[in-house]
C-alpha positions as semicolon CSV with decimal commas, in nm:
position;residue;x (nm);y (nm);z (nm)
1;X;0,000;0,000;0,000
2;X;0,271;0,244;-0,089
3;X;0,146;0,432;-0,351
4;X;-0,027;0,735;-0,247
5;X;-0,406;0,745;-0,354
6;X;-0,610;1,082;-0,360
7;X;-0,994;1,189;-0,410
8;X;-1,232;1,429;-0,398
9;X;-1,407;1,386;-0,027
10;X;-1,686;1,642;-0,135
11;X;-1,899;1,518;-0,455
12;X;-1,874;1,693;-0,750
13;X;-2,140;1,989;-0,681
14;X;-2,126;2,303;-0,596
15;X;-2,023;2,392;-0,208
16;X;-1,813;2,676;-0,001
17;X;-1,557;2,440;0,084
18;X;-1,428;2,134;-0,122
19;X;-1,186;1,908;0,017
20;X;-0,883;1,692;-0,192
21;X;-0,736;1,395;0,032
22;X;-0,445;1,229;0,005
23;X;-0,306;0,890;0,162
24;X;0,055;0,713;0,103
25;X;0,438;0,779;0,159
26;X;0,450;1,105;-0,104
27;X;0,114;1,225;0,041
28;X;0,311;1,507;0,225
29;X;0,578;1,571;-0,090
30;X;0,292;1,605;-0,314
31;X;0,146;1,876;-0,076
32;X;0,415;2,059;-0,106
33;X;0,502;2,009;-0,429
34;X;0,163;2,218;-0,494
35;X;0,086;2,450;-0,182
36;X;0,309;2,707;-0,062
37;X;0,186;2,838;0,322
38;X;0,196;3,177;0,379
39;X;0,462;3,141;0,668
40;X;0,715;3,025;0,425
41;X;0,780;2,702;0,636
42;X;0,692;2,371;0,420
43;X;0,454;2,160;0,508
44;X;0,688;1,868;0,575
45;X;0,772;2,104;0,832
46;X;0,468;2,180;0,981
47;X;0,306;2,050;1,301
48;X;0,046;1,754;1,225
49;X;-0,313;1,835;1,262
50;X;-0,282;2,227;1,215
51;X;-0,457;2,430;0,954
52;X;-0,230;2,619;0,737
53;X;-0,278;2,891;0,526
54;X;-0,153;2,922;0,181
55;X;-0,143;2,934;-0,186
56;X;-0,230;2,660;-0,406
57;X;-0,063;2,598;-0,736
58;X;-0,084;2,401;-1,059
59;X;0,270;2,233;-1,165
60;X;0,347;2,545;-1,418
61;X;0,309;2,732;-1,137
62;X;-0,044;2,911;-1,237
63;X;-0,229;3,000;-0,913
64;X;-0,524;2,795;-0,856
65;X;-0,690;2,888;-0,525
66;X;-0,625;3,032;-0,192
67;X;-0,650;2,750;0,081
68;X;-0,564;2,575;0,383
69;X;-0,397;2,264;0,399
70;X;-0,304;1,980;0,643
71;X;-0,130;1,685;0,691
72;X;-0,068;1,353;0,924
73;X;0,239;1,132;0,992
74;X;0,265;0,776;1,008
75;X;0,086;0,619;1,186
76;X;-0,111;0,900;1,341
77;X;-0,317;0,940;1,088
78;X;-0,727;0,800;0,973
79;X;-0,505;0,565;0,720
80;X;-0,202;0,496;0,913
81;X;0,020;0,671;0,677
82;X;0,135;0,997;0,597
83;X;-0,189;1,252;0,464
84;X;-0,291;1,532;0,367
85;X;-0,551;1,747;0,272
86;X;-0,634;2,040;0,075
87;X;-0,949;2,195;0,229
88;X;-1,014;2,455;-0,108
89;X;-1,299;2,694;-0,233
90;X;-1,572;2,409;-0,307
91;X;-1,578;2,485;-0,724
92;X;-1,591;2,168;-0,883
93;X;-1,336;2,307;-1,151
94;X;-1,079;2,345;-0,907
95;X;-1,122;2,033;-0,726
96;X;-1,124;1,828;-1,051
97;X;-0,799;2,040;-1,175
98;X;-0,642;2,017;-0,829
99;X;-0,720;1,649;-0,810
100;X;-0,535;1,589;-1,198
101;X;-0,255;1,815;-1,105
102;X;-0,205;1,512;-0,841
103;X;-0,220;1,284;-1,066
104;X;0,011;1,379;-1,320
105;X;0,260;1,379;-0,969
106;X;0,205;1,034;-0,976
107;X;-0,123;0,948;-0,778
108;X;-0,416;0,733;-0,826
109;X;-0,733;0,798;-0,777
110;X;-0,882;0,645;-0,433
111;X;-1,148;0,339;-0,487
112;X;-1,422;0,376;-0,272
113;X;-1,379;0,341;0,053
114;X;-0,993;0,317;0,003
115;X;-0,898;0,558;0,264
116;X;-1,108;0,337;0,498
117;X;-0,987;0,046;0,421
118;X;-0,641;0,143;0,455
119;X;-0,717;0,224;0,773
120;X;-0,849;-0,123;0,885
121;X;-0,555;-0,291;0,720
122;X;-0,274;-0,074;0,915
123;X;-0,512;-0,153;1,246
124;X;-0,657;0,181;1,275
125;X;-0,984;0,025;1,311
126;X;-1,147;-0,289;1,318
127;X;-1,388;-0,398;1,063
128;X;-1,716;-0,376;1,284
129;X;-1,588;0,029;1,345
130;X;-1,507;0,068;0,947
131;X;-1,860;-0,026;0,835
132;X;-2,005;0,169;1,091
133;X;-1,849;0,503;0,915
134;X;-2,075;0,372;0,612
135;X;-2,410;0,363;0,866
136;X;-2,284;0,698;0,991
137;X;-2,257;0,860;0,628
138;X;-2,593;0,647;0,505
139;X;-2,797;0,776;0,850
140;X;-3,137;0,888;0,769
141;X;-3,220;0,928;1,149
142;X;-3,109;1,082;1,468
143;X;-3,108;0,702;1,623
144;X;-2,938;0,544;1,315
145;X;-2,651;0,847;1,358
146;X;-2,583;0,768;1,739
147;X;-2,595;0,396;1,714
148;X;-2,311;0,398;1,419
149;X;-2,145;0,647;1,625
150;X;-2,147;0,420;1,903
151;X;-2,037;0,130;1,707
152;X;-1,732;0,329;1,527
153;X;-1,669;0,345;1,878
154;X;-1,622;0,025;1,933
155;X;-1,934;-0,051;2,149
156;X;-2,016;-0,373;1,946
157;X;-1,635;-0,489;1,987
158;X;-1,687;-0,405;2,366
159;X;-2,044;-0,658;2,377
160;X;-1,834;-0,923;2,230
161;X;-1,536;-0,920;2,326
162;X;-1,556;-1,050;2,661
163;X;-1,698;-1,396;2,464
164;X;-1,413;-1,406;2,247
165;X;-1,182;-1,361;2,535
166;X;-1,343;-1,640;2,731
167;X;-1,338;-1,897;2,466
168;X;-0,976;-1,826;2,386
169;X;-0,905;-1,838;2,773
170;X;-1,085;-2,233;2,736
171;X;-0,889;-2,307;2,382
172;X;-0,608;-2,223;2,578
173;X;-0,625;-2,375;2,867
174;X;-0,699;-2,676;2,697
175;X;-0,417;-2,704;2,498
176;X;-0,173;-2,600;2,767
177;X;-0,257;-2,913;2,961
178;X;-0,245;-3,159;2,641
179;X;0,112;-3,030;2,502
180;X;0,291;-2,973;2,874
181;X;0,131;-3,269;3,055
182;X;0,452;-3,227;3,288
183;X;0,386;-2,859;3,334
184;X;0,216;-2,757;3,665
185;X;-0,099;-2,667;3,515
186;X;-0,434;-2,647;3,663
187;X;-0,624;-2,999;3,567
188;X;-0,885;-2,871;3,239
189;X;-1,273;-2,948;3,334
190;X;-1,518;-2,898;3,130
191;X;-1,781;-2,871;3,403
192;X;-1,599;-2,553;3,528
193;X;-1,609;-2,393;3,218
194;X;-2,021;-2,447;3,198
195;X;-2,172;-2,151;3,344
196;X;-1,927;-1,928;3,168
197;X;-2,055;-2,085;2,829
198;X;-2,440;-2,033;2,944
199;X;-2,369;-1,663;3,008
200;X;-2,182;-1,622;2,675
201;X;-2,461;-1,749;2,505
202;X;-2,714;-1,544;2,700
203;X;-2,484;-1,226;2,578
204;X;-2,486;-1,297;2,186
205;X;-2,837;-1,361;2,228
206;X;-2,964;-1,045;2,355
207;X;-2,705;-0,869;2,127
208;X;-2,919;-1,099;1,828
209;X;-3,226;-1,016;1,944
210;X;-3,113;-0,628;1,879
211;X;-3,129;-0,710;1,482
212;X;-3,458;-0,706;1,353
213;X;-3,513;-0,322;1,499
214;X;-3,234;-0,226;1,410
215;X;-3,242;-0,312;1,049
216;X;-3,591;-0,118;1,056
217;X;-3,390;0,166;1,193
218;X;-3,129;0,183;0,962
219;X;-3,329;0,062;0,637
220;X;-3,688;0,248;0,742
221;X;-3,989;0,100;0,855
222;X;-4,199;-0,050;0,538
223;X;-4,572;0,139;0,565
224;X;-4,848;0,061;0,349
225;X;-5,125;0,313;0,351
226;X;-5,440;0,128;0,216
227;X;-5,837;0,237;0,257
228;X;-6,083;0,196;-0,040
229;X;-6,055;0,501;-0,327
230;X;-6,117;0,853;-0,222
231;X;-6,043;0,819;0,129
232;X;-5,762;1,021;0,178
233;X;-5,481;0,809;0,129
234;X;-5,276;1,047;-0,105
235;X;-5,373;1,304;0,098
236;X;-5,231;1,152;0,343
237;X;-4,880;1,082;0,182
238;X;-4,839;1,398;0,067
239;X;-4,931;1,575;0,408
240;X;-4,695;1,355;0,550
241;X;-4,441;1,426;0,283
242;X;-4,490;1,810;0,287
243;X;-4,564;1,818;-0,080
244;X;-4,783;1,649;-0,360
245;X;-4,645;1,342;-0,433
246;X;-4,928;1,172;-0,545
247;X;-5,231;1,284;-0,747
248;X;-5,508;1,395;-0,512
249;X;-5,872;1,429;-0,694
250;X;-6,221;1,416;-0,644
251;X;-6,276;1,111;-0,871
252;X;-6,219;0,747;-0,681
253;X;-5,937;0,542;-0,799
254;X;-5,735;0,808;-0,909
255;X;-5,410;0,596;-0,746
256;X;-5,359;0,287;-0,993
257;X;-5,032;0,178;-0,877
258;X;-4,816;0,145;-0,554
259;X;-4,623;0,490;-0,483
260;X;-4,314;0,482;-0,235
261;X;-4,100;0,729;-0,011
262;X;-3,873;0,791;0,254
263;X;-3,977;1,034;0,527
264;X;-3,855;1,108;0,875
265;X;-4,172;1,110;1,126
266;X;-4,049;1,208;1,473
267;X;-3,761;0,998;1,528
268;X;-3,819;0,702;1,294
269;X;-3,822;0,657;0,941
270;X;-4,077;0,499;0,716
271;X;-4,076;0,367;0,376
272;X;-4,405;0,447;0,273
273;X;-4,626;0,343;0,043
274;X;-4,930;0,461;-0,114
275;X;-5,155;0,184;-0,246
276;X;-5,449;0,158;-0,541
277;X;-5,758;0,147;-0,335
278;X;-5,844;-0,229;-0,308
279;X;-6,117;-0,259;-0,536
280;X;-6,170;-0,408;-0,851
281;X;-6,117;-0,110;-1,101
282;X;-5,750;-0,168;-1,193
283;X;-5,676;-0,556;-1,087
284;X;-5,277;-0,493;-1,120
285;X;-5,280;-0,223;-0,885
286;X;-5,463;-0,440;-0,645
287;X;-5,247;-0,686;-0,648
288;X;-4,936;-0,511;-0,617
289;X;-5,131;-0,336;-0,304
290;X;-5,184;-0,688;-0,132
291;X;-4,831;-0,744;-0,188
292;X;-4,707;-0,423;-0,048
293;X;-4,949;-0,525;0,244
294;X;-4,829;-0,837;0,260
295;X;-4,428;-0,708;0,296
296;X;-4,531;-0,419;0,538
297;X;-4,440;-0,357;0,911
298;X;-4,701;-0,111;0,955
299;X;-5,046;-0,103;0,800
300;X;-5,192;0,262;0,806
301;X;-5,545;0,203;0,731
302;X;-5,744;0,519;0,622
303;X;-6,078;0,562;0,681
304;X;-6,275;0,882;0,548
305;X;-6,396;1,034;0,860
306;X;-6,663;1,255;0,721
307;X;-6,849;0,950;0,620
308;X;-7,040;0,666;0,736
309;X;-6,847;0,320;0,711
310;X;-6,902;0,152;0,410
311;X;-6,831;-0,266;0,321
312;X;-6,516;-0,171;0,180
313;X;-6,422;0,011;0,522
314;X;-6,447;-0,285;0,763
315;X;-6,300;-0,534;0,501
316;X;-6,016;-0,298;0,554
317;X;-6,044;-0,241;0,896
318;X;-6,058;-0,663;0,926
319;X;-5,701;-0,649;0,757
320;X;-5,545;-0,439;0,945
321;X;-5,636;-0,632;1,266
322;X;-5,493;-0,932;1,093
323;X;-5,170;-0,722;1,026
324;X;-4,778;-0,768;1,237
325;X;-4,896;-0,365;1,356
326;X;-5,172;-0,156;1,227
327;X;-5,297;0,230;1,295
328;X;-5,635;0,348;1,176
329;X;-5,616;0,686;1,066
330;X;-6,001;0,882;1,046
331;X;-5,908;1,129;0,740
332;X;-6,066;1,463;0,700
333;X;-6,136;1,578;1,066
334;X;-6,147;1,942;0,904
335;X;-6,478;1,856;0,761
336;X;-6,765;1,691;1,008
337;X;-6,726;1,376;1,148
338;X;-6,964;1,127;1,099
339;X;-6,835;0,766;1,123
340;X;-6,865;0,574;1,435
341;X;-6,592;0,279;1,469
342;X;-6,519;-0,022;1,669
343;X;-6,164;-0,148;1,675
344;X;-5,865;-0,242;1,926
345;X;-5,627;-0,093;1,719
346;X;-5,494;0,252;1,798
347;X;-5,723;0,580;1,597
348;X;-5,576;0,866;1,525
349;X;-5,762;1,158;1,335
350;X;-5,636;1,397;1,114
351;X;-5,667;1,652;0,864
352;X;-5,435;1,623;0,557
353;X;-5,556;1,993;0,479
354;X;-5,472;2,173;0,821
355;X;-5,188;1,930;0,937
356;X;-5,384;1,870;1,257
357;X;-5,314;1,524;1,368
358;X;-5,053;1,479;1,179
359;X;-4,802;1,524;1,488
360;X;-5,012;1,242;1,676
361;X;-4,999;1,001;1,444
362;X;-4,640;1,029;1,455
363;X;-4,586;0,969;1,787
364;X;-4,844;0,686;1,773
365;X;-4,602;0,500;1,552
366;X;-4,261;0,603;1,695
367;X;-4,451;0,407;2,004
368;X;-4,533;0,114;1,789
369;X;-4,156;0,063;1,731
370;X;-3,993;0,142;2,058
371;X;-3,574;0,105;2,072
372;X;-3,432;-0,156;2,231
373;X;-3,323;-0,030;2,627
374;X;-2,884;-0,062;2,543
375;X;-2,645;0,176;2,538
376;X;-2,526;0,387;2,197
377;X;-2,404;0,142;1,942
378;X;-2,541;-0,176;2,113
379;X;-2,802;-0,230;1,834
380;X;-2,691;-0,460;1,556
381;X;-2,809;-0,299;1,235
382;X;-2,558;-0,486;0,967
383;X;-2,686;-0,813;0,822
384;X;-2,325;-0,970;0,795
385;X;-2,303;-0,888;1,163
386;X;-2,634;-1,126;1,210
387;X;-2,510;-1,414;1,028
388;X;-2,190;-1,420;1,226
389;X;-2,377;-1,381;1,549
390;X;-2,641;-1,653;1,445
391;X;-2,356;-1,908;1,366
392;X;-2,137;-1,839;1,698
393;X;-2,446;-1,887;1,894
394;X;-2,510;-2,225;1,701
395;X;-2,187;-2,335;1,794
396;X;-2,212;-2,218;2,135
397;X;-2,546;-2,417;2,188
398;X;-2,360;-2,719;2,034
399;X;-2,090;-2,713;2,271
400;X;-2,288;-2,676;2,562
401;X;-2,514;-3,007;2,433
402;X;-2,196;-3,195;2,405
403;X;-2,059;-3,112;2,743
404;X;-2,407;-3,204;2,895
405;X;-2,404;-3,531;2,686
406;X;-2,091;-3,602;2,826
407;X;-1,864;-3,538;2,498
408;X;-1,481;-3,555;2,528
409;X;-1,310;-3,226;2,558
410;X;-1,156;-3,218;2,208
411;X;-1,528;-3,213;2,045
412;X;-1,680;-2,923;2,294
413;X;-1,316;-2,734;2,179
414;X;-1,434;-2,803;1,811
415;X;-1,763;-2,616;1,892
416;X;-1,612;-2,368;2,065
417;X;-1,318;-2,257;1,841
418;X;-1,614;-2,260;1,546
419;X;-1,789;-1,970;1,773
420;X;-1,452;-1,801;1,795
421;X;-1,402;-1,789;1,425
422;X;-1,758;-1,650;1,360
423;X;-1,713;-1,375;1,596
424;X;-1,334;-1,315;1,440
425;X;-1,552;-1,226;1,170
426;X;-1,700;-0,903;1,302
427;X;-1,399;-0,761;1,407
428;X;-1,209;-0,898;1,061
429;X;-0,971;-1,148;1,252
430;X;-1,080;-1,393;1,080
431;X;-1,231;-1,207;0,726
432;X;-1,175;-1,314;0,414
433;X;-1,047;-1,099;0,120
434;X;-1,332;-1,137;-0,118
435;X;-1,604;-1,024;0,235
436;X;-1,362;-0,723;0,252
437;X;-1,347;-0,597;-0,114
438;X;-1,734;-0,626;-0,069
439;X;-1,755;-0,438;0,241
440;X;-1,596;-0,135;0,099
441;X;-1,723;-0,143;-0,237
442;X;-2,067;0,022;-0,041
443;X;-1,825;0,343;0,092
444;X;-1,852;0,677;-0,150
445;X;-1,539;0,777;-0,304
446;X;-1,319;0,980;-0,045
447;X;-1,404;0,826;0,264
């Protein structure tokens, strides 16, 4: 990883401040090969970490912009090696000229996640912390932001390290007695090692159980809206939305397909979707509204409130008390109210012209989905995380059946050492290349 890589950490649009970084042994030659600091003193000079100001040159010396630059040594740095960056005036132009001027020096341009990845491979940070900078960029919500904080932090390292260090203090221990039987070393019983095991177990468990919220968290809560035509379904959406997304008439049936968005209501996010009324009119859009039903995590059935209930009403009503979670929603509550309803499931009326209501109904769902109770970063969001989890549990479970069913020592090991590899895999002990490459494929360029 010697050769110095540099990209554009900003996009390619139109800012007040664009930023060039640079990672690799002439990351600090380059720098000054280009920028000249006001003070006279080089950068190679300069103090890590410190903002300097300057000028900022092309290689036939032709002023390009007036910056500030910085750089990192070895191996205090995000990559472990020697940076720096170029924090400019955020034209596009002189980002893109800056970033060939670089290249004609003799760098390449970063892949994405590069920088990254650099930095898990000089043990900067494990892998678990490295895909949480991903979650962190990707966060959509307030809770999704402090839980990949937490687990660039290391929290989810923290939750399992402890069973890690417990099954290498049994594979250890085990081994120590069978290669130095001469050695005075503490006979190895399985028994002892039991209750350990159970609580281990009881650990990656509750961290497991953490999953399924949290990949609603990060990836938004799927939400059907559904009610027969004309009740105030796109409506709805759109007051949700805070513009018109969907067509909103008069005539019935005016929605013949399933419409989707993201949206941010209180402190969750939904994926929601607008259905076809469930009718007969237009029997594609029905069907792809059953299946959008069908997928959901939240059924938002809308009933016009300024009417009496109809068939169509309490069919829908039916299937939403058949659904995982369900909210009724009694639409137009700016006109007069005139439906009378019986149902467990939680009402909530509003008016898609006023707003009014809309505020409830939001906290009526963020209570529908509450958080687990754990501390920042303790919720597993990442499905390779899961898998790896899943599997070091099932060998956990099968070590503890073989110690209970009397097994010799060298097959509960077996089980045990399986667990340890799994959870190797979190931290990338025990990774493989090609799950690497993968990982940081998903990273934007510059980060």
């Amino acid at each position: 990883m010697s050769e110095t890589i540099a990209a554009v950490a900003t996009g390619a649009v139109l800012s007040a401040i664009g930023i060039v970084r640079l990672s690799g042994e002439d990351a600090i030659a380059y720098a000054d090969t280009l920028f000249r600091p006001q003070s006279g003193v080089p950068m190679r000079e300069s103090s890590p970490r410190t903002l300097v100001y300057g000028s900022l040159y092309t290689r036939a010396g032709e002023l390009l912009d007036i910056c500030l630059c910085t750089i990192s040594r070895a191996p205090h740095s995000y990559t472990g090696e020697d940076t720096a960056e170029f924090q400019c005036h955020g034209s596009p132009v002189v980002l893109r000229t800056l970033l060939d001027e670089l290249f004609a020096l003799g760098a390449r341009q970063a892949l994405p996640g590069e920088f990254t990845k650099r930095a898990f491979l000089n043990g900067r940070m494990d892998l678990s912390s490295a895909e949480a900078v991903a979650d962190l960029i990707d966060a959509e919500s307030a809770e999704s932001a402090k839980n990949a904080a937490g687990q660039l932090a290391g929290a989810l390292g923290t939750r399992t390290e402890g069973v890690y260090s417990l099954l290498t203090d049994i594979s250890a221990h085990y081994h120590a007695v069978l290669d130095y039987p001469d050695e005075d070393i503490e006979p190895f019983r399985l028994e002892s090692y039991e209750q350990s095991l159970e609580q281990a177990a009881a650990e990656l468990r509750a961290l497991l159980a953490t999953y399924e919220r949290g990949k609603l968290m990060n990836a938004g809560i799927p939400a059907v809206i559904v009610g027969r035509p004309n009740a105030g379904k796109s409506s709805l959406l759109n007051a949700l939305l805070g513009y018109d997304r969907a067509i909103v008439t008069h005539v019935p049936g005016t929605t013949r397909d399933t419409i989707e968005e993201k949206l941010r209501l209180g402190r969750i996010c939904l994926r929601l979707i607008d259905t076809a009324g469930l009718h007969e009119v237009e029997r594609l859009g029905v069907e792809r509204s059953r299946s959008a039903m069908e997928r959901a995590e939240l059924l938002i059935a809308v009933v016009d409130g300024s009417e009496a209930l109809t068939a169509e009403d309490k069919a829908i009503l039916a299937a939403a008390e058949g659904a995982k979670r369900a909210i009724v929603v009694l639409s137009k509550k700016d006109l007069s109210e005139s439906v009378k309803l019986q149902t467990t499931l939680p009402v909530v009326k509003v008016s898609s012209v006023t707003g009014e209501g809309v505020e409830a109904l939001g906290a009526a769902i963020e209570a529908m989905f509450p958080l687990p109770d754990v501390p920042a970063g303790g919720i597993l969001t990442n499905a390779r995380h899961a898998d790896a989890l899943s599997r070091a549990l099932d060998f956990l479970g099968s070590a503890l059946r073989a110690m209970r069913e009397g097994a010799t020592p060298d097959v509960v090991l077996t089980e045990s050492e399986g667990a340890m590899a799994a959870l190797g895999e979190l931290d990338g002990r025990t990774v493989r290349e090609d799950v690497t490459n993968r990982i940081f494929s998903r990273f934007c360029v510059g980060k």
